[in-house]
């Protein structure tokens, strides 16, 4: 892989090398005589492969030399049964898969995803689709830390609206997607697949055991089904990259077919995708198209991921072979550009345009290229630009909101601080993709506008690690707008409540613009703004206006007062909510000489353009829900909260710390469920007279399951007890009051 991490283990590098050599094996046979009209094309392809081999070998020896690969956290002497910081890791042997040892791991409960796939996403849409295969630096990098890490610049994907299926790939036998990816993808209606891969001599040995009999093929298929079902992801990419004996093919077909049937029975809407590698006669011969050499496997599962060295005519030919299942053919595109059609990289859209024309699906391999190769000027900008090419070619594939409640804090899952409802609770760098909420569209391409809207990680956020900030210079009697979401939300008879948080300069006006459509009444639009006159003067057209009310937030005495919460209630029975736009204007469009004060969220810019004034406003969250009463949180006494694996540590300098697993669950009779919990610790000092003095609860992290592991929690001198508080949060963004949340008290051991 171009730009690959030199720390990558040698088997991963060699695995990548073989992918670069993917031309049909028949082209390399002695005595092969192509037809004259194909000779030049095939010879050119062969020479490119030789060049790739030489280049790749140079990279291996230059980057690796005699250096041993860095150990992975699960390498020996790792004991998965022992308490430690929870990690995601692969299953590397067939014996471990057969023995179901993963379910006895200390880490297993932490790796269950908590966000189910929405019912509306169970069936794939009857159109061409995009599958994204994430393969970066051997897999399990910053995302292996289930409870999050400390890298604010960790890799993430936030363009979920441009894909239908997400595959987590690595060069291990069984690649289990870290739960953060499943949580984020499911939030946006995207399916998630793990990978089953056999390759090289070890892979041959594995297949000899896997395909020993019909019964063994079924047993291993059922083991994979159990993993996907229990961990909450949606299926498997099956990649058998070894030469097989023809006598093993029937059992391989049984494995693929049984895996598909068992997955479908266990997880409605699940997928099993076959990779274009071994053929029906047992040869390792990438076809780069769907044909009769790989169609028997295609017929047994939900689709095929076609190798990425296809030519112009292959998509159309594959579609013809697939017949009514043409959308189940995913033509591969390697973003690193290794012999891929169009060259990948910044030309990935070239291949996408061809697949769009031929009306087949696409499989984008390794979009982490943008991150790995450190594309200029920075990751955020380059990532948005690259995915902008995908959007320009294929358009938006996922729509939200489609159901209520809808809640977004625009959190990408990383940042330099962390806030909850306007209160900054942590000031340390962090990353955890599980923290992602619905991601806004914003603009992915270059713009001539003098105002830019982007995710702001620097300033204090309303919730999570970032907010949307619109900033720049805005001309008098003008406005700036950008689309946040593209929904398909059918509005019913009951009123709908919309609330959002804003932090702005004194002269910066912020609003929301809603596009709605009805079969009977057609299109309409609503402008939500405290003052609509500046937008009217600027020429904005709308059907009606609503002035929002400022919500009383006196109860949140610790929250940043600069955040104002606005609320509106509307009834639009029979309408569908489509576009949701951010709207910006100056409060005083007729004044050209305004003394600007320092912004509460950053320094004002100085406009060099006559008639332009600085603009800056931030949107912290948006929530849409029915105005039905929100269910009350269960009282603290309705929870069972316990401590496990308690370990007190005293270092050589006398400093005390604690390792502890905290678990919680609702008692019987409570049917409520939550997908997020904030965890706090309060340090108590119990005096001899019985009085207790305590500290303000300190935020230590969040969990998406009913467990949290604290590692090396510092216990200052004089603290005699610790109180752990677990704060349940609903999908609509509301959290239980801390003083009403369940607690666990633990006496400090002397």
PDB file of C-alpha atoms in Angstrom, residues 475-732:
ATOM      1  CA  UNK A 475     -22.074  41.840   3.070  1.00  0.00           C
ATOM      2  CA  UNK A 476     -24.875  44.154   4.123  1.00  0.00           C
ATOM      3  CA  UNK A 477     -28.280  43.130   2.772  1.00  0.00           C
ATOM      4  CA  UNK A 478     -27.118  39.583   2.044  1.00  0.00           C
ATOM      5  CA  UNK A 479     -27.353  36.178   3.662  1.00  0.00           C
ATOM      6  CA  UNK A 480     -25.372  32.944   3.757  1.00  0.00           C
ATOM      7  CA  UNK A 481     -26.933  29.477   3.859  1.00  0.00           C
ATOM      8  CA  UNK A 482     -25.783  25.869   3.750  1.00  0.00           C
ATOM      9  CA  UNK A 483     -27.712  22.611   3.970  1.00  0.00           C
ATOM     10  CA  UNK A 484     -27.374  20.713   7.252  1.00  0.00           C
ATOM     11  CA  UNK A 485     -29.603  17.712   6.600  1.00  0.00           C
ATOM     12  CA  UNK A 486     -31.615  16.218   3.769  1.00  0.00           C
ATOM     13  CA  UNK A 487     -34.583  14.485   5.354  1.00  0.00           C
ATOM     14  CA  UNK A 488     -37.595  12.391   4.453  1.00  0.00           C
ATOM     15  CA  UNK A 489     -39.573  12.912   7.649  1.00  0.00           C
ATOM     16  CA  UNK A 490     -43.316  12.477   7.299  1.00  0.00           C
ATOM     17  CA  UNK A 491     -45.068  14.862   9.689  1.00  0.00           C
ATOM     18  CA  UNK A 492     -48.276  13.680  11.326  1.00  0.00           C
ATOM     19  CA  UNK A 493     -51.155  15.476  13.018  1.00  0.00           C
ATOM     20  CA  UNK A 494     -49.413  16.079  16.335  1.00  0.00           C
ATOM     21  CA  UNK A 495     -47.221  19.159  16.855  1.00  0.00           C
ATOM     22  CA  UNK A 496     -43.458  18.888  16.406  1.00  0.00           C
ATOM     23  CA  UNK A 497     -40.985  20.614  18.703  1.00  0.00           C
ATOM     24  CA  UNK A 498     -37.672  21.902  17.309  1.00  0.00           C
ATOM     25  CA  UNK A 499     -34.971  23.138  19.666  1.00  0.00           C
ATOM     26  CA  UNK A 500     -31.421  24.273  18.945  1.00  0.00           C
ATOM     27  CA  UNK A 501     -28.538  26.025  20.686  1.00  0.00           C
ATOM     28  CA  UNK A 502     -26.760  29.101  19.337  1.00  0.00           C
ATOM     29  CA  UNK A 503     -23.728  31.099  20.392  1.00  0.00           C
ATOM     30  CA  UNK A 504     -23.085  34.235  18.363  1.00  0.00           C
ATOM     31  CA  UNK A 505     -21.535  37.655  18.068  1.00  0.00           C
ATOM     32  CA  UNK A 506     -23.659  40.630  19.021  1.00  0.00           C
ATOM     33  CA  UNK A 507     -24.441  41.552  15.426  1.00  0.00           C
ATOM     34  CA  UNK A 508     -24.646  38.046  13.949  1.00  0.00           C
ATOM     35  CA  UNK A 509     -28.147  36.710  13.318  1.00  0.00           C
ATOM     36  CA  UNK A 510     -28.728  32.967  13.048  1.00  0.00           C
ATOM     37  CA  UNK A 511     -31.759  31.073  11.783  1.00  0.00           C
ATOM     38  CA  UNK A 512     -33.016  27.773  10.394  1.00  0.00           C
ATOM     39  CA  UNK A 513     -34.767  27.297   7.073  1.00  0.00           C
ATOM     40  CA  UNK A 514     -37.042  24.275   6.511  1.00  0.00           C
ATOM     41  CA  UNK A 515     -38.143  22.878   3.149  1.00  0.00           C
ATOM     42  CA  UNK A 516     -41.392  20.890   3.207  1.00  0.00           C
ATOM     43  CA  UNK A 517     -43.464  19.135   0.583  1.00  0.00           C
ATOM     44  CA  UNK A 518     -47.025  17.816   0.396  1.00  0.00           C
ATOM     45  CA  UNK A 519     -48.724  15.815  -2.340  1.00  0.00           C
ATOM     46  CA  UNK A 520     -51.763  18.043  -1.980  1.00  0.00           C
ATOM     47  CA  UNK A 521     -50.246  21.489  -1.348  1.00  0.00           C
ATOM     48  CA  UNK A 522     -46.859  21.126  -3.010  1.00  0.00           C
ATOM     49  CA  UNK A 523     -43.728  22.839  -1.722  1.00  0.00           C
ATOM     50  CA  UNK A 524     -43.545  25.277   1.158  1.00  0.00           C
ATOM     51  CA  UNK A 525     -40.808  26.739   3.347  1.00  0.00           C
ATOM     52  CA  UNK A 526     -40.465  28.067   6.878  1.00  0.00           C
ATOM     53  CA  UNK A 527     -37.895  30.535   8.188  1.00  0.00           C
ATOM     54  CA  UNK A 528     -37.174  30.232  11.911  1.00  0.00           C
ATOM     55  CA  UNK A 529     -35.360  33.339  13.172  1.00  0.00           C
ATOM     56  CA  UNK A 530     -35.573  35.846  15.997  1.00  0.00           C
ATOM     57  CA  UNK A 531     -35.634  38.632  13.397  1.00  0.00           C
ATOM     58  CA  UNK A 532     -36.729  37.882   9.845  1.00  0.00           C
ATOM     59  CA  UNK A 533     -36.340  41.421   8.453  1.00  0.00           C
ATOM     60  CA  UNK A 534     -32.618  41.118   7.548  1.00  0.00           C
ATOM     61  CA  UNK A 535     -33.346  37.972   5.521  1.00  0.00           C
ATOM     62  CA  UNK A 536     -36.264  39.632   3.755  1.00  0.00           C
ATOM     63  CA  UNK A 537     -34.137  42.658   2.863  1.00  0.00           C
ATOM     64  CA  UNK A 538     -31.506  40.278   1.488  1.00  0.00           C
ATOM     65  CA  UNK A 539     -34.046  38.711  -0.839  1.00  0.00           C
ATOM     66  CA  UNK A 540     -34.690  35.339   0.853  1.00  0.00           C
ATOM     67  CA  UNK A 541     -37.996  33.837  -0.227  1.00  0.00           C
ATOM     68  CA  UNK A 542     -40.071  31.806   2.221  1.00  0.00           C
ATOM     69  CA  UNK A 543     -43.702  30.859   2.781  1.00  0.00           C
ATOM     70  CA  UNK A 544     -44.021  31.637   6.466  1.00  0.00           C
ATOM     71  CA  UNK A 545     -41.947  32.617   9.485  1.00  0.00           C
ATOM     72  CA  UNK A 546     -41.796  31.472  13.087  1.00  0.00           C
ATOM     73  CA  UNK A 547     -40.114  33.425  15.846  1.00  0.00           C
ATOM     74  CA  UNK A 548     -38.451  31.025  18.297  1.00  0.00           C
ATOM     75  CA  UNK A 549     -38.732  31.322  22.052  1.00  0.00           C
ATOM     76  CA  UNK A 550     -35.650  31.362  24.254  1.00  0.00           C
ATOM     77  CA  UNK A 551     -35.819  28.438  26.654  1.00  0.00           C
ATOM     78  CA  UNK A 552     -35.316  29.147  30.355  1.00  0.00           C
ATOM     79  CA  UNK A 553     -32.056  27.406  31.319  1.00  0.00           C
ATOM     80  CA  UNK A 554     -31.726  28.740  34.858  1.00  0.00           C
ATOM     81  CA  UNK A 555     -31.596  25.183  36.164  1.00  0.00           C
ATOM     82  CA  UNK A 556     -28.323  24.624  34.303  1.00  0.00           C
ATOM     83  CA  UNK A 557     -26.415  27.038  36.513  1.00  0.00           C
ATOM     84  CA  UNK A 558     -23.015  25.635  35.557  1.00  0.00           C
ATOM     85  CA  UNK A 559     -23.576  25.744  31.792  1.00  0.00           C
ATOM     86  CA  UNK A 560     -21.940  28.367  29.585  1.00  0.00           C
ATOM     87  CA  UNK A 561     -24.386  31.294  29.518  1.00  0.00           C
ATOM     88  CA  UNK A 562     -23.243  32.213  25.993  1.00  0.00           C
ATOM     89  CA  UNK A 563     -25.277  29.295  24.619  1.00  0.00           C
ATOM     90  CA  UNK A 564     -28.926  30.235  24.086  1.00  0.00           C
ATOM     91  CA  UNK A 565     -31.521  27.507  23.581  1.00  0.00           C
ATOM     92  CA  UNK A 566     -34.270  28.327  21.096  1.00  0.00           C
ATOM     93  CA  UNK A 567     -37.528  26.423  20.693  1.00  0.00           C
ATOM     94  CA  UNK A 568     -40.401  26.415  18.236  1.00  0.00           C
ATOM     95  CA  UNK A 569     -43.486  24.244  17.868  1.00  0.00           C
ATOM     96  CA  UNK A 570     -45.178  23.690  14.535  1.00  0.00           C
ATOM     97  CA  UNK A 571     -47.880  21.512  13.041  1.00  0.00           C
ATOM     98  CA  UNK A 572     -47.588  20.584   9.369  1.00  0.00           C
ATOM     99  CA  UNK A 573     -49.867  17.581   8.989  1.00  0.00           C
ATOM    100  CA  UNK A 574     -49.423  15.765   5.699  1.00  0.00           C
ATOM    101  CA  UNK A 575     -46.113  17.421   4.874  1.00  0.00           C
ATOM    102  CA  UNK A 576     -42.708  15.801   4.542  1.00  0.00           C
ATOM    103  CA  UNK A 577     -39.725  17.613   6.020  1.00  0.00           C
ATOM    104  CA  UNK A 578     -36.872  17.679   3.517  1.00  0.00           C
ATOM    105  CA  UNK A 579     -34.002  20.150   3.650  1.00  0.00           C
ATOM    106  CA  UNK A 580     -32.839  21.774   6.876  1.00  0.00           C
ATOM    107  CA  UNK A 581     -30.594  24.784   6.273  1.00  0.00           C
ATOM    108  CA  UNK A 582     -28.415  26.991   8.432  1.00  0.00           C
ATOM    109  CA  UNK A 583     -29.103  30.687   7.732  1.00  0.00           C
ATOM    110  CA  UNK A 584     -26.820  33.646   8.514  1.00  0.00           C
ATOM    111  CA  UNK A 585     -27.368  37.397   8.221  1.00  0.00           C
ATOM    112  CA  UNK A 586     -26.332  40.611   9.934  1.00  0.00           C
ATOM    113  CA  UNK A 587     -28.782  41.945  12.493  1.00  0.00           C
ATOM    114  CA  UNK A 588     -28.536  45.538  11.238  1.00  0.00           C
ATOM    115  CA  UNK A 589     -28.384  45.417   7.436  1.00  0.00           C
ATOM    116  CA  UNK A 590     -28.913  49.180   7.025  1.00  0.00           C
ATOM    117  CA  UNK A 591     -26.020  50.227   9.229  1.00  0.00           C
ATOM    118  CA  UNK A 592     -22.635  50.425   7.568  1.00  0.00           C
ATOM    119  CA  UNK A 593     -20.696  51.843  10.516  1.00  0.00           C
ATOM    120  CA  UNK A 594     -21.034  49.481  13.440  1.00  0.00           C
ATOM    121  CA  UNK A 595     -18.618  49.357  16.305  1.00  0.00           C
ATOM    122  CA  UNK A 596     -17.892  45.659  16.713  1.00  0.00           C
ATOM    123  CA  UNK A 597     -16.964  44.290  20.101  1.00  0.00           C
ATOM    124  CA  UNK A 598     -14.846  41.249  20.781  1.00  0.00           C
ATOM    125  CA  UNK A 599     -16.775  38.058  20.065  1.00  0.00           C
ATOM    126  CA  UNK A 600     -17.583  35.802  23.018  1.00  0.00           C
ATOM    127  CA  UNK A 601     -16.471  32.828  20.926  1.00  0.00           C
ATOM    128  CA  UNK A 602     -13.353  34.174  19.264  1.00  0.00           C
ATOM    129  CA  UNK A 603     -11.691  37.218  17.740  1.00  0.00           C
ATOM    130  CA  UNK A 604     -13.603  39.120  15.101  1.00  0.00           C
ATOM    131  CA  UNK A 605     -12.116  39.234  11.662  1.00  0.00           C
ATOM    132  CA  UNK A 606     -11.417  42.593  10.083  1.00  0.00           C
ATOM    133  CA  UNK A 607     -13.033  43.048   6.731  1.00  0.00           C
ATOM    134  CA  UNK A 608     -10.978  44.598   3.986  1.00  0.00           C
ATOM    135  CA  UNK A 609     -14.030  44.779   1.718  1.00  0.00           C
ATOM    136  CA  UNK A 610     -16.222  47.855   1.771  1.00  0.00           C
ATOM    137  CA  UNK A 611     -19.745  46.968   2.844  1.00  0.00           C
ATOM    138  CA  UNK A 612     -18.688  43.740   4.542  1.00  0.00           C
ATOM    139  CA  UNK A 613     -18.818  43.117   8.289  1.00  0.00           C
ATOM    140  CA  UNK A 614     -17.537  40.269  10.425  1.00  0.00           C
ATOM    141  CA  UNK A 615     -19.934  37.409  11.072  1.00  0.00           C
ATOM    142  CA  UNK A 616     -19.579  34.570  13.551  1.00  0.00           C
ATOM    143  CA  UNK A 617     -22.161  32.217  15.048  1.00  0.00           C
ATOM    144  CA  UNK A 618     -22.133  28.615  16.246  1.00  0.00           C
ATOM    145  CA  UNK A 619     -24.847  25.963  16.250  1.00  0.00           C
ATOM    146  CA  UNK A 620     -24.409  23.536  19.145  1.00  0.00           C
ATOM    147  CA  UNK A 621     -27.205  21.030  18.583  1.00  0.00           C
ATOM    148  CA  UNK A 622     -30.564  20.491  16.951  1.00  0.00           C
ATOM    149  CA  UNK A 623     -33.387  18.325  18.259  1.00  0.00           C
ATOM    150  CA  UNK A 624     -36.719  17.460  16.660  1.00  0.00           C
ATOM    151  CA  UNK A 625     -39.331  15.427  18.522  1.00  0.00           C
ATOM    152  CA  UNK A 626     -43.026  15.012  19.011  1.00  0.00           C
ATOM    153  CA  UNK A 627     -44.383  17.189  21.772  1.00  0.00           C
ATOM    154  CA  UNK A 628     -45.616  14.167  23.675  1.00  0.00           C
ATOM    155  CA  UNK A 629     -44.312  14.108  27.266  1.00  0.00           C
ATOM    156  CA  UNK A 630     -40.828  12.641  27.573  1.00  0.00           C
ATOM    157  CA  UNK A 631     -40.746   9.560  29.768  1.00  0.00           C
ATOM    158  CA  UNK A 632     -39.256  10.169  33.172  1.00  0.00           C
ATOM    159  CA  UNK A 633     -35.978   8.495  33.996  1.00  0.00           C
ATOM    160  CA  UNK A 634     -36.203   5.572  36.398  1.00  0.00           C
ATOM    161  CA  UNK A 635     -35.232   6.536  39.969  1.00  0.00           C
ATOM    162  CA  UNK A 636     -31.804   5.622  41.312  1.00  0.00           C
ATOM    163  CA  UNK A 637     -33.218   2.813  43.465  1.00  0.00           C
ATOM    164  CA  UNK A 638     -34.472   1.031  40.341  1.00  0.00           C
ATOM    165  CA  UNK A 639     -30.909   0.292  39.248  1.00  0.00           C
ATOM    166  CA  UNK A 640     -28.515  -2.433  40.303  1.00  0.00           C
ATOM    167  CA  UNK A 641     -24.996  -0.986  40.191  1.00  0.00           C
ATOM    168  CA  UNK A 642     -21.958  -3.042  41.167  1.00  0.00           C
ATOM    169  CA  UNK A 643     -18.171  -2.979  41.223  1.00  0.00           C
ATOM    170  CA  UNK A 644     -16.058  -5.863  39.897  1.00  0.00           C
ATOM    171  CA  UNK A 645     -12.389  -6.721  39.494  1.00  0.00           C
ATOM    172  CA  UNK A 646     -11.377  -4.180  42.127  1.00  0.00           C
ATOM    173  CA  UNK A 647      -7.630  -3.663  42.320  1.00  0.00           C
ATOM    174  CA  UNK A 648      -5.886  -1.055  44.518  1.00  0.00           C
ATOM    175  CA  UNK A 649      -2.419   0.053  43.390  1.00  0.00           C
ATOM    176  CA  UNK A 650       0.226   1.736  45.522  1.00  0.00           C
ATOM    177  CA  UNK A 651       3.338   2.881  43.681  1.00  0.00           C
ATOM    178  CA  UNK A 652       6.836   3.359  45.078  1.00  0.00           C
ATOM    179  CA  UNK A 653       6.126   7.023  45.873  1.00  0.00           C
ATOM    180  CA  UNK A 654       3.018   6.228  47.888  1.00  0.00           C
ATOM    181  CA  UNK A 655       0.495   7.326  45.271  1.00  0.00           C
ATOM    182  CA  UNK A 656      -2.698   5.298  45.315  1.00  0.00           C
ATOM    183  CA  UNK A 657      -4.842   4.422  42.297  1.00  0.00           C
ATOM    184  CA  UNK A 658      -7.653   2.060  41.442  1.00  0.00           C
ATOM    185  CA  UNK A 659      -8.654  -0.352  38.687  1.00  0.00           C
ATOM    186  CA  UNK A 660     -12.368  -1.126  38.660  1.00  0.00           C
ATOM    187  CA  UNK A 661     -15.136  -2.407  36.412  1.00  0.00           C
ATOM    188  CA  UNK A 662     -18.507  -0.787  37.130  1.00  0.00           C
ATOM    189  CA  UNK A 663     -21.668  -2.439  35.805  1.00  0.00           C
ATOM    190  CA  UNK A 664     -25.305  -1.406  36.045  1.00  0.00           C
ATOM    191  CA  UNK A 665     -28.711  -2.654  34.934  1.00  0.00           C
ATOM    192  CA  UNK A 666     -32.347  -1.896  35.588  1.00  0.00           C
ATOM    193  CA  UNK A 667     -34.221  -4.137  37.959  1.00  0.00           C
ATOM    194  CA  UNK A 668     -37.022  -6.307  36.646  1.00  0.00           C
ATOM    195  CA  UNK A 669     -40.155  -4.439  35.764  1.00  0.00           C
ATOM    196  CA  UNK A 670     -38.421  -1.551  34.000  1.00  0.00           C
ATOM    197  CA  UNK A 671     -38.626  -1.829  30.233  1.00  0.00           C
ATOM    198  CA  UNK A 672     -36.686   1.323  29.422  1.00  0.00           C
ATOM    199  CA  UNK A 673     -33.371   1.086  27.616  1.00  0.00           C
ATOM    200  CA  UNK A 674     -30.627   3.613  27.049  1.00  0.00           C
ATOM    201  CA  UNK A 675     -27.754   3.646  24.581  1.00  0.00           C
ATOM    202  CA  UNK A 676     -25.491   6.096  26.365  1.00  0.00           C
ATOM    203  CA  UNK A 677     -24.274   6.639  29.908  1.00  0.00           C
ATOM    204  CA  UNK A 678     -22.014   9.357  31.321  1.00  0.00           C
ATOM    205  CA  UNK A 679     -19.775   8.176  34.165  1.00  0.00           C
ATOM    206  CA  UNK A 680     -18.562  10.458  36.962  1.00  0.00           C
ATOM    207  CA  UNK A 681     -16.504   9.944  40.114  1.00  0.00           C
ATOM    208  CA  UNK A 682     -16.855  11.935  43.328  1.00  0.00           C
ATOM    209  CA  UNK A 683     -14.056  11.793  45.908  1.00  0.00           C
ATOM    210  CA  UNK A 684     -15.315  11.775  49.506  1.00  0.00           C
ATOM    211  CA  UNK A 685     -13.599  12.526  52.776  1.00  0.00           C
ATOM    212  CA  UNK A 686     -15.386  11.078  55.812  1.00  0.00           C
ATOM    213  CA  UNK A 687     -14.243  12.797  58.992  1.00  0.00           C
ATOM    214  CA  UNK A 688     -14.002  11.300  62.477  1.00  0.00           C
ATOM    215  CA  UNK A 689     -17.122  13.198  63.545  1.00  0.00           C
ATOM    216  CA  UNK A 690     -19.110  11.490  60.798  1.00  0.00           C
ATOM    217  CA  UNK A 691     -19.392  14.521  58.555  1.00  0.00           C
ATOM    218  CA  UNK A 692     -18.705  14.020  54.867  1.00  0.00           C
ATOM    219  CA  UNK A 693     -17.035  16.548  52.604  1.00  0.00           C
ATOM    220  CA  UNK A 694     -16.965  15.873  48.901  1.00  0.00           C
ATOM    221  CA  UNK A 695     -15.721  17.278  45.655  1.00  0.00           C
ATOM    222  CA  UNK A 696     -17.622  18.229  42.527  1.00  0.00           C
ATOM    223  CA  UNK A 697     -18.242  15.076  40.457  1.00  0.00           C
ATOM    224  CA  UNK A 698     -15.514  14.592  37.849  1.00  0.00           C
ATOM    225  CA  UNK A 699     -16.390  13.286  34.414  1.00  0.00           C
ATOM    226  CA  UNK A 700     -14.368  10.159  33.554  1.00  0.00           C
ATOM    227  CA  UNK A 701     -15.973   9.043  30.291  1.00  0.00           C
ATOM    228  CA  UNK A 702     -19.061   7.628  28.630  1.00  0.00           C
ATOM    229  CA  UNK A 703     -20.238   4.121  27.799  1.00  0.00           C
ATOM    230  CA  UNK A 704     -22.549   2.731  25.131  1.00  0.00           C
ATOM    231  CA  UNK A 705     -23.021  -0.507  27.093  1.00  0.00           C
ATOM    232  CA  UNK A 706     -23.894  -1.106  30.726  1.00  0.00           C
ATOM    233  CA  UNK A 707     -20.286  -1.341  31.866  1.00  0.00           C
ATOM    234  CA  UNK A 708     -17.258   0.922  32.227  1.00  0.00           C
ATOM    235  CA  UNK A 709     -13.673   0.110  33.189  1.00  0.00           C
ATOM    236  CA  UNK A 710     -11.618   2.621  35.137  1.00  0.00           C
ATOM    237  CA  UNK A 711      -7.863   2.179  34.877  1.00  0.00           C
ATOM    238  CA  UNK A 712      -5.399   3.749  37.315  1.00  0.00           C
ATOM    239  CA  UNK A 713      -7.925   6.189  38.738  1.00  0.00           C
ATOM    240  CA  UNK A 714      -5.992   8.506  41.031  1.00  0.00           C
ATOM    241  CA  UNK A 715      -7.001   8.593  44.711  1.00  0.00           C
ATOM    242  CA  UNK A 716      -5.553  11.686  46.461  1.00  0.00           C
ATOM    243  CA  UNK A 717      -4.349  11.538  50.032  1.00  0.00           C
ATOM    244  CA  UNK A 718      -7.164  12.077  52.499  1.00  0.00           C
ATOM    245  CA  UNK A 719      -9.900  10.621  50.299  1.00  0.00           C
ATOM    246  CA  UNK A 720     -11.632   7.851  52.212  1.00  0.00           C
ATOM    247  CA  UNK A 721     -14.324   6.823  49.735  1.00  0.00           C
ATOM    248  CA  UNK A 722     -15.236   7.084  46.070  1.00  0.00           C
ATOM    249  CA  UNK A 723     -18.720   7.575  44.695  1.00  0.00           C
ATOM    250  CA  UNK A 724     -19.334   6.552  41.102  1.00  0.00           C
ATOM    251  CA  UNK A 725     -22.318   8.110  39.337  1.00  0.00           C
ATOM    252  CA  UNK A 726     -23.877   6.670  36.180  1.00  0.00           C
ATOM    253  CA  UNK A 727     -26.016   9.158  34.253  1.00  0.00           C
ATOM    254  CA  UNK A 728     -28.424   7.635  31.729  1.00  0.00           C
ATOM    255  CA  UNK A 729     -29.097   9.572  28.505  1.00  0.00           C
ATOM    256  CA  UNK A 730     -31.957   9.179  26.043  1.00  0.00           C
ATOM    257  CA  UNK A 731     -31.782   9.160  22.259  1.00  0.00           C
ATOM    258  CA  UNK A 732     -33.319  12.637  22.271  1.00  0.00           C
TER     259      UNK A 732
END
